[in-house]
Short mmCIF file of C-alpha atoms in Angstrom, two decimals:
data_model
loop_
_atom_site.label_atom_id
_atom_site.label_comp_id
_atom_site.label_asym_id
_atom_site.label_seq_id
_atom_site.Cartn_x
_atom_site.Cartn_y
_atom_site.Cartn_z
CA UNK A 9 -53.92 139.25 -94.40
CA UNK A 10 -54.82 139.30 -90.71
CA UNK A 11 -56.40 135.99 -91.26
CA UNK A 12 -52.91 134.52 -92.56
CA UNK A 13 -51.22 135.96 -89.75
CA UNK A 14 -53.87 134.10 -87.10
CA UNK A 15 -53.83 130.80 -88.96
CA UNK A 16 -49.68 130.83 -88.78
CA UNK A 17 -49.98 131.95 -84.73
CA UNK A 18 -52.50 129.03 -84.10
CA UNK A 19 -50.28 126.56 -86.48
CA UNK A 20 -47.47 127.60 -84.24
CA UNK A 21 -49.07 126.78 -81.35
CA UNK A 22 -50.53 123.44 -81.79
CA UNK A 23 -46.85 122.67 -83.22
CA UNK A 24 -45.54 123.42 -79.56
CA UNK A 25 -48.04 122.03 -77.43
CA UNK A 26 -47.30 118.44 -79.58
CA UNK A 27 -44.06 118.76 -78.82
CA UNK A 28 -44.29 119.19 -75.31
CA UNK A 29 -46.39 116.00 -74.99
CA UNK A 30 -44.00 114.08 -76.79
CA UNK A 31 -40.67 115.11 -74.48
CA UNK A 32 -43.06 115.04 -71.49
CA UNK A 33 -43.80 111.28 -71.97
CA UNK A 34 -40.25 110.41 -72.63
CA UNK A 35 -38.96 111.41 -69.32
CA UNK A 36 -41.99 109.11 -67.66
CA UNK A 37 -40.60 106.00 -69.03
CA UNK A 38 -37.54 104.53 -67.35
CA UNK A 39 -34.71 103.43 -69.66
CA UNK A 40 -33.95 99.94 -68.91
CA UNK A 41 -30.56 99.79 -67.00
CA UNK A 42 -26.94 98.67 -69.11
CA UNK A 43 -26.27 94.98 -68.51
CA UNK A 44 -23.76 94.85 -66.24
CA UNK A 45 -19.88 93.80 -67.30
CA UNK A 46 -18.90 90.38 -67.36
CA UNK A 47 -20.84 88.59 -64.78
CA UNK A 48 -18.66 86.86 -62.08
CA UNK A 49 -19.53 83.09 -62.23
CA UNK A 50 -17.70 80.79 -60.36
CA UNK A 51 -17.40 77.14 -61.48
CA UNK A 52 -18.10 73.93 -59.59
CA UNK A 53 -15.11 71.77 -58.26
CA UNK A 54 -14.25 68.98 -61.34
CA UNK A 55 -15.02 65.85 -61.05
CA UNK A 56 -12.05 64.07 -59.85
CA UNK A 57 -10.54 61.80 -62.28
CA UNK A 58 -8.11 58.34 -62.10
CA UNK A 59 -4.70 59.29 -61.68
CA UNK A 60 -5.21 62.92 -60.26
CA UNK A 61 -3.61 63.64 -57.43
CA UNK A 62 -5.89 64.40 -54.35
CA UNK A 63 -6.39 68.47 -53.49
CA UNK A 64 -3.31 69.56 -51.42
CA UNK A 65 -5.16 70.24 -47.93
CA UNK A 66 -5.12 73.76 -46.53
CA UNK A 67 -4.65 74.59 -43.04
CA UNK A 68 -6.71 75.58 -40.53
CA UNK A 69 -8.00 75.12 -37.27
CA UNK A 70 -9.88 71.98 -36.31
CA UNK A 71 -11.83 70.66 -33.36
CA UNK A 72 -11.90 67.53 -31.77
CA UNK A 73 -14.72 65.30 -31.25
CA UNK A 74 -15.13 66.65 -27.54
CA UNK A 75 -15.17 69.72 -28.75
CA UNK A 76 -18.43 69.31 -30.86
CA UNK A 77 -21.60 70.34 -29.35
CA UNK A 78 -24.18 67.61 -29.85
CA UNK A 79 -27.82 68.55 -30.30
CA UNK A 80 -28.76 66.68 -26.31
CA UNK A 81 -25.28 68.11 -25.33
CA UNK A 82 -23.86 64.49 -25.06
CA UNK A 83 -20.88 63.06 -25.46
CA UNK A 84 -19.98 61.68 -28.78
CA UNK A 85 -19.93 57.50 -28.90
CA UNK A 86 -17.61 55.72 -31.66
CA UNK A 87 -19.31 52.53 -33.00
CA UNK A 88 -17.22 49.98 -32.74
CA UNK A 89 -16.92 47.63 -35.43
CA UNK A 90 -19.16 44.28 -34.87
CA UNK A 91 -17.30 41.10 -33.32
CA UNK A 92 -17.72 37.91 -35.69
CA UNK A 93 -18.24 34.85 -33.26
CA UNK A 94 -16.46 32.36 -33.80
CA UNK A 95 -18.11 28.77 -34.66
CA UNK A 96 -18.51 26.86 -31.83
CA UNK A 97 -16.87 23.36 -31.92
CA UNK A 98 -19.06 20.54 -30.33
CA UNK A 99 -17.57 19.48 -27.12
CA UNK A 100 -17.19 15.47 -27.24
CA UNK A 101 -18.75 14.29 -23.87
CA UNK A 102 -17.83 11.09 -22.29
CA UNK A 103 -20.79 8.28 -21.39
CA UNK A 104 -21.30 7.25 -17.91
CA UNK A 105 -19.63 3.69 -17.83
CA UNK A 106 -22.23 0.97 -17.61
CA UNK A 107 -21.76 -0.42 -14.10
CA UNK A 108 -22.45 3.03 -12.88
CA UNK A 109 -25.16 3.41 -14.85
CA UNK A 110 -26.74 -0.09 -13.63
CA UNK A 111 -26.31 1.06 -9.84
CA UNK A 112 -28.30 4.68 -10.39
CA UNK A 113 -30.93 2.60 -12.19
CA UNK A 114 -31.69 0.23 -9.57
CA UNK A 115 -31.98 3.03 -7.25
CA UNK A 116 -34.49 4.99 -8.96
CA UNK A 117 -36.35 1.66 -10.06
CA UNK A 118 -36.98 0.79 -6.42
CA UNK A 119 -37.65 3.87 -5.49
CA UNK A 120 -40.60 4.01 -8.39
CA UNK A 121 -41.38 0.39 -8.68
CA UNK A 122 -42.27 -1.23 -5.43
CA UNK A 123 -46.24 -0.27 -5.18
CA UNK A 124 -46.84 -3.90 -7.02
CA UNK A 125 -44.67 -5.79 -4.60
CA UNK A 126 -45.74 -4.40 -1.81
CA UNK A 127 -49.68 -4.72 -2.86
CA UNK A 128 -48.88 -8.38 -3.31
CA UNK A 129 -46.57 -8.67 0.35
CA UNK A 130 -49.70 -7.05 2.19
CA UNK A 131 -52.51 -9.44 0.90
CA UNK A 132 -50.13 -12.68 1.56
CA UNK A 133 -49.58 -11.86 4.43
CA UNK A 134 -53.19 -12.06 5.57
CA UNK A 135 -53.95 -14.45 8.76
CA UNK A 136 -56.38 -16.47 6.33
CA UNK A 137 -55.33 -16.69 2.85
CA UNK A 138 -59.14 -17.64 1.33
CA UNK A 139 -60.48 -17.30 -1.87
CA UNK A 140 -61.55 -13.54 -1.46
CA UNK A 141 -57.65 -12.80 -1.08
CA UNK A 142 -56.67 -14.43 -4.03
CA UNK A 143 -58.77 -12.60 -5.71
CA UNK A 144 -57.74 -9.69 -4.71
CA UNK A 145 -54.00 -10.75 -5.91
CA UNK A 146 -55.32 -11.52 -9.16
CA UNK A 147 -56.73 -8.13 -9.38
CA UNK A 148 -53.90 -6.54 -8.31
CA UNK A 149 -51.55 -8.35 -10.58
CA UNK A 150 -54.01 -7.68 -13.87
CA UNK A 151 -54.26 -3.82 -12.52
CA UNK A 152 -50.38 -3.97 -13.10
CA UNK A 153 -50.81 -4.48 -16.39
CA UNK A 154 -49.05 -8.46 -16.11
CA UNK A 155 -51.78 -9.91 -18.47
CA UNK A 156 -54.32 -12.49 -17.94
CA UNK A 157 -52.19 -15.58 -18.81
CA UNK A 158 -48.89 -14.81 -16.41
CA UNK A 159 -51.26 -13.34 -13.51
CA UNK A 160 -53.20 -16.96 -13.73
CA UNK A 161 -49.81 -18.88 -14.02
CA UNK A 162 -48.61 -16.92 -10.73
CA UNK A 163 -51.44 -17.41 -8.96
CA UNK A 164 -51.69 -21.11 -8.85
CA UNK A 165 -47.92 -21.10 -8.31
CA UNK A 166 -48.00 -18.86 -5.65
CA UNK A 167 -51.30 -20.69 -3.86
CA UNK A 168 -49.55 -24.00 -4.60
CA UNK A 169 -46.33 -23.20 -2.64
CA UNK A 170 -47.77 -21.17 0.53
CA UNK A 171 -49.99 -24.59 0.66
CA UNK A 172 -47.85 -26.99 0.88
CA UNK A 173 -44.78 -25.42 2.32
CA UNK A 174 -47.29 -23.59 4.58
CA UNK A 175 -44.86 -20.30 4.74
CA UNK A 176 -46.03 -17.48 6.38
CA UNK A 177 -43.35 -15.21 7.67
CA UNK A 178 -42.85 -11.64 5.38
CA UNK A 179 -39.31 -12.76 4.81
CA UNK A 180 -40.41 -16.19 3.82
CA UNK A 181 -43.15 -14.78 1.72
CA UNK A 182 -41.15 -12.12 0.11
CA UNK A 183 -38.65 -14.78 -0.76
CA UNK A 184 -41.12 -16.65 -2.52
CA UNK A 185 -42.79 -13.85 -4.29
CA UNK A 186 -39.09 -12.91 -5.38
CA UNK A 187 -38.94 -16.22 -6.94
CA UNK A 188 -41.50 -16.56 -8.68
CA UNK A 189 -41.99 -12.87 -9.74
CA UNK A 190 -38.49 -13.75 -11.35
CA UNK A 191 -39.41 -17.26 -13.20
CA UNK A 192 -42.65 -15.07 -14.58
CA UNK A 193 -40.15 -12.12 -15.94
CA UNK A 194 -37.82 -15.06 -17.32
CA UNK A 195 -34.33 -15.18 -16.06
CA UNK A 196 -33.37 -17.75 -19.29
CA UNK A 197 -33.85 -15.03 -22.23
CA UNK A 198 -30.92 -13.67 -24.64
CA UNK A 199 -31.01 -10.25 -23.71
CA UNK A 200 -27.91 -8.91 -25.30
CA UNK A 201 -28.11 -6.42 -27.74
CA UNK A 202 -26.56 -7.71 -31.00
CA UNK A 203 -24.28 -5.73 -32.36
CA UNK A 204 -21.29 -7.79 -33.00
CA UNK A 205 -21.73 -9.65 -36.63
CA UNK A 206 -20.76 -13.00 -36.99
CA UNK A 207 -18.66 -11.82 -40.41
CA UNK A 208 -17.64 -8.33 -41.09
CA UNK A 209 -18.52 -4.88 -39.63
CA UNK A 210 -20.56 -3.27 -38.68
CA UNK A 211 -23.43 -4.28 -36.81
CA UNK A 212 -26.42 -3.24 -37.63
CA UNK A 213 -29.23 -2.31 -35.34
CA UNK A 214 -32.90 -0.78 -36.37
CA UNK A 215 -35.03 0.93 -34.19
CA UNK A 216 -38.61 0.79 -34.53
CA UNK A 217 -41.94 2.56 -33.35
CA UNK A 218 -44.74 4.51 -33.08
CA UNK A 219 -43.96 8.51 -32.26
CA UNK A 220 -43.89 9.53 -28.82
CA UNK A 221 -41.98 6.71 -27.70
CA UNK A 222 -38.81 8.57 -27.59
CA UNK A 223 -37.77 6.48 -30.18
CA UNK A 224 -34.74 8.82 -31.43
CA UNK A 225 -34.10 9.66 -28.08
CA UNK A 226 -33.18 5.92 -27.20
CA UNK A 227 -31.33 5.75 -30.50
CA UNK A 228 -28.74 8.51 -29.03
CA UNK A 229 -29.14 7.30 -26.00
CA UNK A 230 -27.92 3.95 -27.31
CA UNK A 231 -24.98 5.31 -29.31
CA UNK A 232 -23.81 6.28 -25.63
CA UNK A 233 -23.87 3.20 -24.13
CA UNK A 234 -21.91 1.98 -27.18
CA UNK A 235 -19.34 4.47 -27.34
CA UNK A 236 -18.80 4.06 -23.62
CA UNK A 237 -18.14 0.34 -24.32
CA UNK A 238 -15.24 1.47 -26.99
CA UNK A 239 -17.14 1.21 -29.93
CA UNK A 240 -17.44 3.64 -32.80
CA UNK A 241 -20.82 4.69 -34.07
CA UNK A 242 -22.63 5.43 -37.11
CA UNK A 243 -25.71 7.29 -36.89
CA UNK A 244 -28.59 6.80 -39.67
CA UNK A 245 -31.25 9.43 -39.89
CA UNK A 246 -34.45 7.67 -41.64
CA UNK A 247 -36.89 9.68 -39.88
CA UNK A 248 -37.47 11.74 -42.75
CA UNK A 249 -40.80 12.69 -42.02
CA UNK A 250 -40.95 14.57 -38.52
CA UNK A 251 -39.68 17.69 -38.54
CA UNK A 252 -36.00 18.51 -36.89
CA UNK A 253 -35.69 14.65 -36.25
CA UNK A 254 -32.68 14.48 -37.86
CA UNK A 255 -31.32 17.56 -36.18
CA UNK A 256 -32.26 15.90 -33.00
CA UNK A 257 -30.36 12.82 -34.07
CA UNK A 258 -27.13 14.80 -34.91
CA UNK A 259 -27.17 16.82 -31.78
CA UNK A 260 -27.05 13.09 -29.86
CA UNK A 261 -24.27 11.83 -31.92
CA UNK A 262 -21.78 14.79 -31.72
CA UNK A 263 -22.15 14.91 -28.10
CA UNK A 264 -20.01 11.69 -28.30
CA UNK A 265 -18.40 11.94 -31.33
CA UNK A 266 -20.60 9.92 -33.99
CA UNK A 267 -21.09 10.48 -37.48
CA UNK A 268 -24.35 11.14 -38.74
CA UNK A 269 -25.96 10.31 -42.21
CA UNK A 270 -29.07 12.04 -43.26
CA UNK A 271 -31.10 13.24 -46.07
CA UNK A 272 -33.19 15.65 -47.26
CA UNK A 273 -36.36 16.72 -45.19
CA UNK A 274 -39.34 14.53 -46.20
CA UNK A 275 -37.19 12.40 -48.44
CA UNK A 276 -36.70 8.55 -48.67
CA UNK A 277 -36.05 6.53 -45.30
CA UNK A 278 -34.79 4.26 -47.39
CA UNK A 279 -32.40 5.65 -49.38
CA UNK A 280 -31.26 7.35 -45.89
CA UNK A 281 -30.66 3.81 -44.33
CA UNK A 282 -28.73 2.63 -47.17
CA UNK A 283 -26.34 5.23 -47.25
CA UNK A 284 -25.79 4.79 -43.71
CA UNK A 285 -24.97 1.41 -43.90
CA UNK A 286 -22.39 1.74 -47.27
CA UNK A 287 -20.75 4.89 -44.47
CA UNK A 288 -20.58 2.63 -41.79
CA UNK A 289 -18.57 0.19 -44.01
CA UNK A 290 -16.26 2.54 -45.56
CA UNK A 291 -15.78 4.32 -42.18
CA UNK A 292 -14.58 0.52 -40.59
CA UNK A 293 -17.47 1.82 -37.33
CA UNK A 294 -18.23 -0.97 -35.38
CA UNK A 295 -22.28 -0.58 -35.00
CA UNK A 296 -24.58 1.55 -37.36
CA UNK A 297 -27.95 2.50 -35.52
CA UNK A 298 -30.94 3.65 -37.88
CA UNK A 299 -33.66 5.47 -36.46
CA UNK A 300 -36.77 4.84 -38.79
CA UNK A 301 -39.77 7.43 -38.66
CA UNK A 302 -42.21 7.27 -36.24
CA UNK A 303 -45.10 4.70 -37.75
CA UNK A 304 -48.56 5.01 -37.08
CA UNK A 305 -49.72 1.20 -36.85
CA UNK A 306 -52.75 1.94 -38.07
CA UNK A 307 -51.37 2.94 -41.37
CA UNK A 308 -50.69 -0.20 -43.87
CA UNK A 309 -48.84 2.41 -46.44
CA UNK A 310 -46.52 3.13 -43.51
CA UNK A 311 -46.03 0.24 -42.32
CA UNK A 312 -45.23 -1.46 -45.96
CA UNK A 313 -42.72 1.04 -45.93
CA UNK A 314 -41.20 0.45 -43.04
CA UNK A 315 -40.57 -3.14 -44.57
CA UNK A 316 -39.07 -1.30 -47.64
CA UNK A 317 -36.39 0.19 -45.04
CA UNK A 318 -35.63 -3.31 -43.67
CA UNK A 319 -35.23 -5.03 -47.21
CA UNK A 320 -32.91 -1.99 -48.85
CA UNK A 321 -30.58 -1.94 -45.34
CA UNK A 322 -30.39 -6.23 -45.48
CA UNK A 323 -28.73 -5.49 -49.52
CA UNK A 324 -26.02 -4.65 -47.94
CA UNK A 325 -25.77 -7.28 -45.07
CA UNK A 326 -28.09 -8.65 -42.78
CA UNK A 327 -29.87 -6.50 -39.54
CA UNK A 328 -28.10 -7.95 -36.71
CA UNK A 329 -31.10 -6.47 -34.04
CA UNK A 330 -34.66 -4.65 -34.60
CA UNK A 331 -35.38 -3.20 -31.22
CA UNK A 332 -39.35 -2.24 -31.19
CA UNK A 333 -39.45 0.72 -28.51
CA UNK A 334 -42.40 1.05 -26.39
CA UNK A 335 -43.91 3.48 -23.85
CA UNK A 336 -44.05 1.52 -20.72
CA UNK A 337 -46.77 4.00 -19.69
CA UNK A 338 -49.25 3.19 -22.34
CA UNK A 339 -49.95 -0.84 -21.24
CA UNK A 340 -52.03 -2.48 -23.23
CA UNK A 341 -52.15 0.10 -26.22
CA UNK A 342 -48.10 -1.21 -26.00
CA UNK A 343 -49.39 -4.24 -26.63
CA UNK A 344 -51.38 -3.56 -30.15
CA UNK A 345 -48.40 -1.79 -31.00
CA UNK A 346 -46.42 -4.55 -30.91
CA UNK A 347 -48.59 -7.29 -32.66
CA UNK A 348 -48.46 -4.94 -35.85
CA UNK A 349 -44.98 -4.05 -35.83
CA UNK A 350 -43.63 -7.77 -35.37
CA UNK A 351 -45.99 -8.59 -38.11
CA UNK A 352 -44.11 -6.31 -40.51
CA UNK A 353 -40.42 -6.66 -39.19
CA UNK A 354 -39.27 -9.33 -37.18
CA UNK A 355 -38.79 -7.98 -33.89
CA UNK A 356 -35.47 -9.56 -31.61
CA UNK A 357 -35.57 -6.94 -28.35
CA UNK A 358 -37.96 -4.54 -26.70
CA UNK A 359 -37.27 -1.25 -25.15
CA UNK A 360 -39.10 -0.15 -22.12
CA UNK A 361 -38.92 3.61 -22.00
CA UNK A 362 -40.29 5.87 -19.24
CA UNK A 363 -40.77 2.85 -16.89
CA UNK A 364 -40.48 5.37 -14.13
CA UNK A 365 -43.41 5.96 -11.55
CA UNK A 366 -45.98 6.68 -13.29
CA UNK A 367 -45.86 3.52 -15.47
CA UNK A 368 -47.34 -0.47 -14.46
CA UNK A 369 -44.09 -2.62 -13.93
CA UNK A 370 -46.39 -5.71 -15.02
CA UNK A 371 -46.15 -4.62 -18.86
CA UNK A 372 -42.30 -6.38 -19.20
CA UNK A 373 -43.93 -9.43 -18.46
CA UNK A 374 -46.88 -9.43 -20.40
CA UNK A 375 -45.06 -7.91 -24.11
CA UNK A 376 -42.59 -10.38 -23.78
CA UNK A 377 -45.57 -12.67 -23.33
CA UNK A 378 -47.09 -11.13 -26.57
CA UNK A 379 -44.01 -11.01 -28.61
CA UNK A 380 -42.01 -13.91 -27.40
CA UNK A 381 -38.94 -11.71 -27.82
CA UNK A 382 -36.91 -10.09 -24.32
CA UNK A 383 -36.73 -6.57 -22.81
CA UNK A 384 -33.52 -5.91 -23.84
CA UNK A 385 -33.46 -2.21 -22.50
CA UNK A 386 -35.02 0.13 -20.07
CA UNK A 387 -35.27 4.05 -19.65
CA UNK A 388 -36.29 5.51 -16.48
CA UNK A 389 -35.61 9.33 -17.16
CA UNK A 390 -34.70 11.85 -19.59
CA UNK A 391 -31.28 12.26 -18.60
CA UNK A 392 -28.28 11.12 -21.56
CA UNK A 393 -27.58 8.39 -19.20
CA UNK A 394 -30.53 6.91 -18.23
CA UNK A 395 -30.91 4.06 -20.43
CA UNK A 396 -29.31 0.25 -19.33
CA UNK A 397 -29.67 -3.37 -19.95
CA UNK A 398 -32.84 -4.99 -18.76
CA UNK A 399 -32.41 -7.22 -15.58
CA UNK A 400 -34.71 -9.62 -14.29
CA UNK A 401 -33.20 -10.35 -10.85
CA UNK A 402 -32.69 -6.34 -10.37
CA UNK A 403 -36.63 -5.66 -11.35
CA UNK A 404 -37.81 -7.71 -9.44
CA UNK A 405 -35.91 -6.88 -6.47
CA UNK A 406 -37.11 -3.23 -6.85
CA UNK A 407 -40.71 -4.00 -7.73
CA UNK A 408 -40.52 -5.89 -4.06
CA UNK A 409 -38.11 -3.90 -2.43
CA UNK A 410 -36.15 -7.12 -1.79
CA UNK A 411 -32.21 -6.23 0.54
CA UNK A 412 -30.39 -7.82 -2.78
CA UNK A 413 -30.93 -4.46 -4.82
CA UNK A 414 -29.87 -2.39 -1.57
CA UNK A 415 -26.52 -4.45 -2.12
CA UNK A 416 -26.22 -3.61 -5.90
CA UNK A 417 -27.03 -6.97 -7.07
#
């Protein structure tokens, strides 16, 4: 019995100590707390849609742009909105008449020209004129780049005359020198530029040449001296091959209001020429100038082509000049030039460009020696204006510094 009784108290026991354990670990764990109520979301502004009406605006205080403190406490610039330029509109110049022209050009000419004439003034003026001092004129004259042929030619005129008329006087020998320096240049050739057809218009000129020249630069310095003579011009560009020739070309034209035709870059010469031609007929333009590329004469393709131009421009009428433009400075290399170029297109004027100081004055005589054909043309700068008809009395004058030029003859 009083085992019964212990087993029940220890029973009892272990009964309470379990449950102890159990409510003692309960309180140790934390409940998880009661989600809260409806959460409080707010929704982001609708896209606005077509048709609805903009969001009435609410008031309240605003600051002006003064007002705003700028991070390098500046003041706040407004861009303002960029200014389109307008296109500019080429300004049509007016060409320096010709007589004007001629009178500057003698100046400069005798101011540039005179070392041969006054080489040849010292040596005939010698006490004894012997064989030594011809000579020397000789060498002087071929040092001027006059040729071998004309410097002989002068010489035994020259030696002739002071011989028999037995002159001796610097005015008496400058007045021969004058003369005969003049008969040499030749006084007798055509040396108008053609550009008057004997049927319909227009006239039609070529120029022709190596680069360098300033081949396109005579051409718009040509269309000036035309368009200051009342004549309207048509500009072909040909030179197809150098680069921003044609731009070049176009820039000279709209300075006096001629019309340009040109091509693509690197494209047919031509095709360019032809074109110009058909424009100048349907435009009624007095004179159409082309301006051919720059040919090396030592290229036969080149040169063939340069043909090609001359036979596609004569479908539509014939070439009423074909001006061959030369670098006075160059001399006998000119010369070369020349032989080729006449060989390919028959050459009827010359143009003498940068006959200025540093060029030989002898070279008019000896091309037109070489060619047969006249300096029809001289430059003597690189001013728009600087370009005028060839004249032998005037070149001589200056290469002599005779009183005639001094007078404007």
């Amino acid at each position: 019995m009083e085992i019964v009784i212990l087993a029940v108290v220890i029973a009892v026991v272990v009964i309470g100590a379990l449950g102890g354990l159990v409510v003692g670990s309960r309180r140790k764990k934390q409940l998880p707390e009661p989600p809260p109520a409806t959460p409080d979301i707010t929704a982001p502004p609708a896209e606005p849609h077509v048709g609805d009406e903009a969001e009435t605006p609410r008031d309240e205080t605003r600051r002006t742009i003064e007002e705003v403190d700028l991070p390098d406490g500046g003041t706040a610039t407004v861009e303002e909105p960029p200014v389109v330029e307008e296109l500019e509109i080429p300004q049509i110049e007016v060409p320096e008449p010709t007589a004007g022209r001629l009178v500057r050009l003698r100046a400069r000419l005798s101011r540039s020209q005179n070392a041969l004439g006054k080489g040849l003034l010292t040596l005939l003026s010698r006490e004894h004129l012997d064989d030594d001092t011809w000579e020397e004129i000789e060498d002087t004259l071929l040092t001027a780049d006059v040729g071998v042929q004309p410097t002989q030619e002068l010489v035994e005129r020259l030696r002739e005359r002071v011989k028999v008329l037995g002159t001796r006087t610097p005015e008496e020998l400058r007045t021969l020198l004058r003369e005969e320096l003049i008969t040499l240049v030749g006084p007798d050739m055509d040396r108008e530029v053609k550009t008057e057809p004997a049927t319909s218009k227009p006239g039609i000129v070529m120029v022709v040449g190596v680069n360098g020249t300033g081949k396109t630069t005579t051409t718009g310095k040509l269309a000036r001296v035309l368009v200051a003579d009342g004549r309207s011009v048509v500009l072909g560009a040909a030179d197809t091959f150098r680069a921003a020739a044609a731009d070049q070309l176009q820039t000279w034209g709209e300075r006096v209001g001629a019309h340009t035709v040109r091509g693509p870059e690197g494209g047919d010469p031509a095709s360019v020429a032809f074109d110009a031609v058909k424009e100048g007929k349907e435009m009624g333009s007095d004179v159409v100038l082309i301006d051919t590329a720059g040919r090396l004469h030592t290229k036969t393709g080149l040169m063939d082509e340069l043909g090609k131009v001359k036979r596609v421009v004569e479908k539509h009428a014939p070439l009423d000049e074909v001006l061959l433009v030369l670098d006075a400075t160059t001399g006998q290399n000119g010369l070369i030039q020349a032989r080729v170029f006449a060989e390919v297109v028959n050459i009827t004027g010359i143009v003498l460009t940068k006959l200025d100081g540093t060029a030989k004055g002898g070279i008019v005589v000896a091309v037109q020696r070489e060619l047969g054909v006249p300096v029809k043309l001289i430059g003597l700068g690189e001013g728009a204006d600087d370009l005028a008809p060839f004249e032998p009395a005037a070149f001589v004058d200056a290469l002599i510094g005779a009183s005639p030029l001094a007078e404007g003859c």
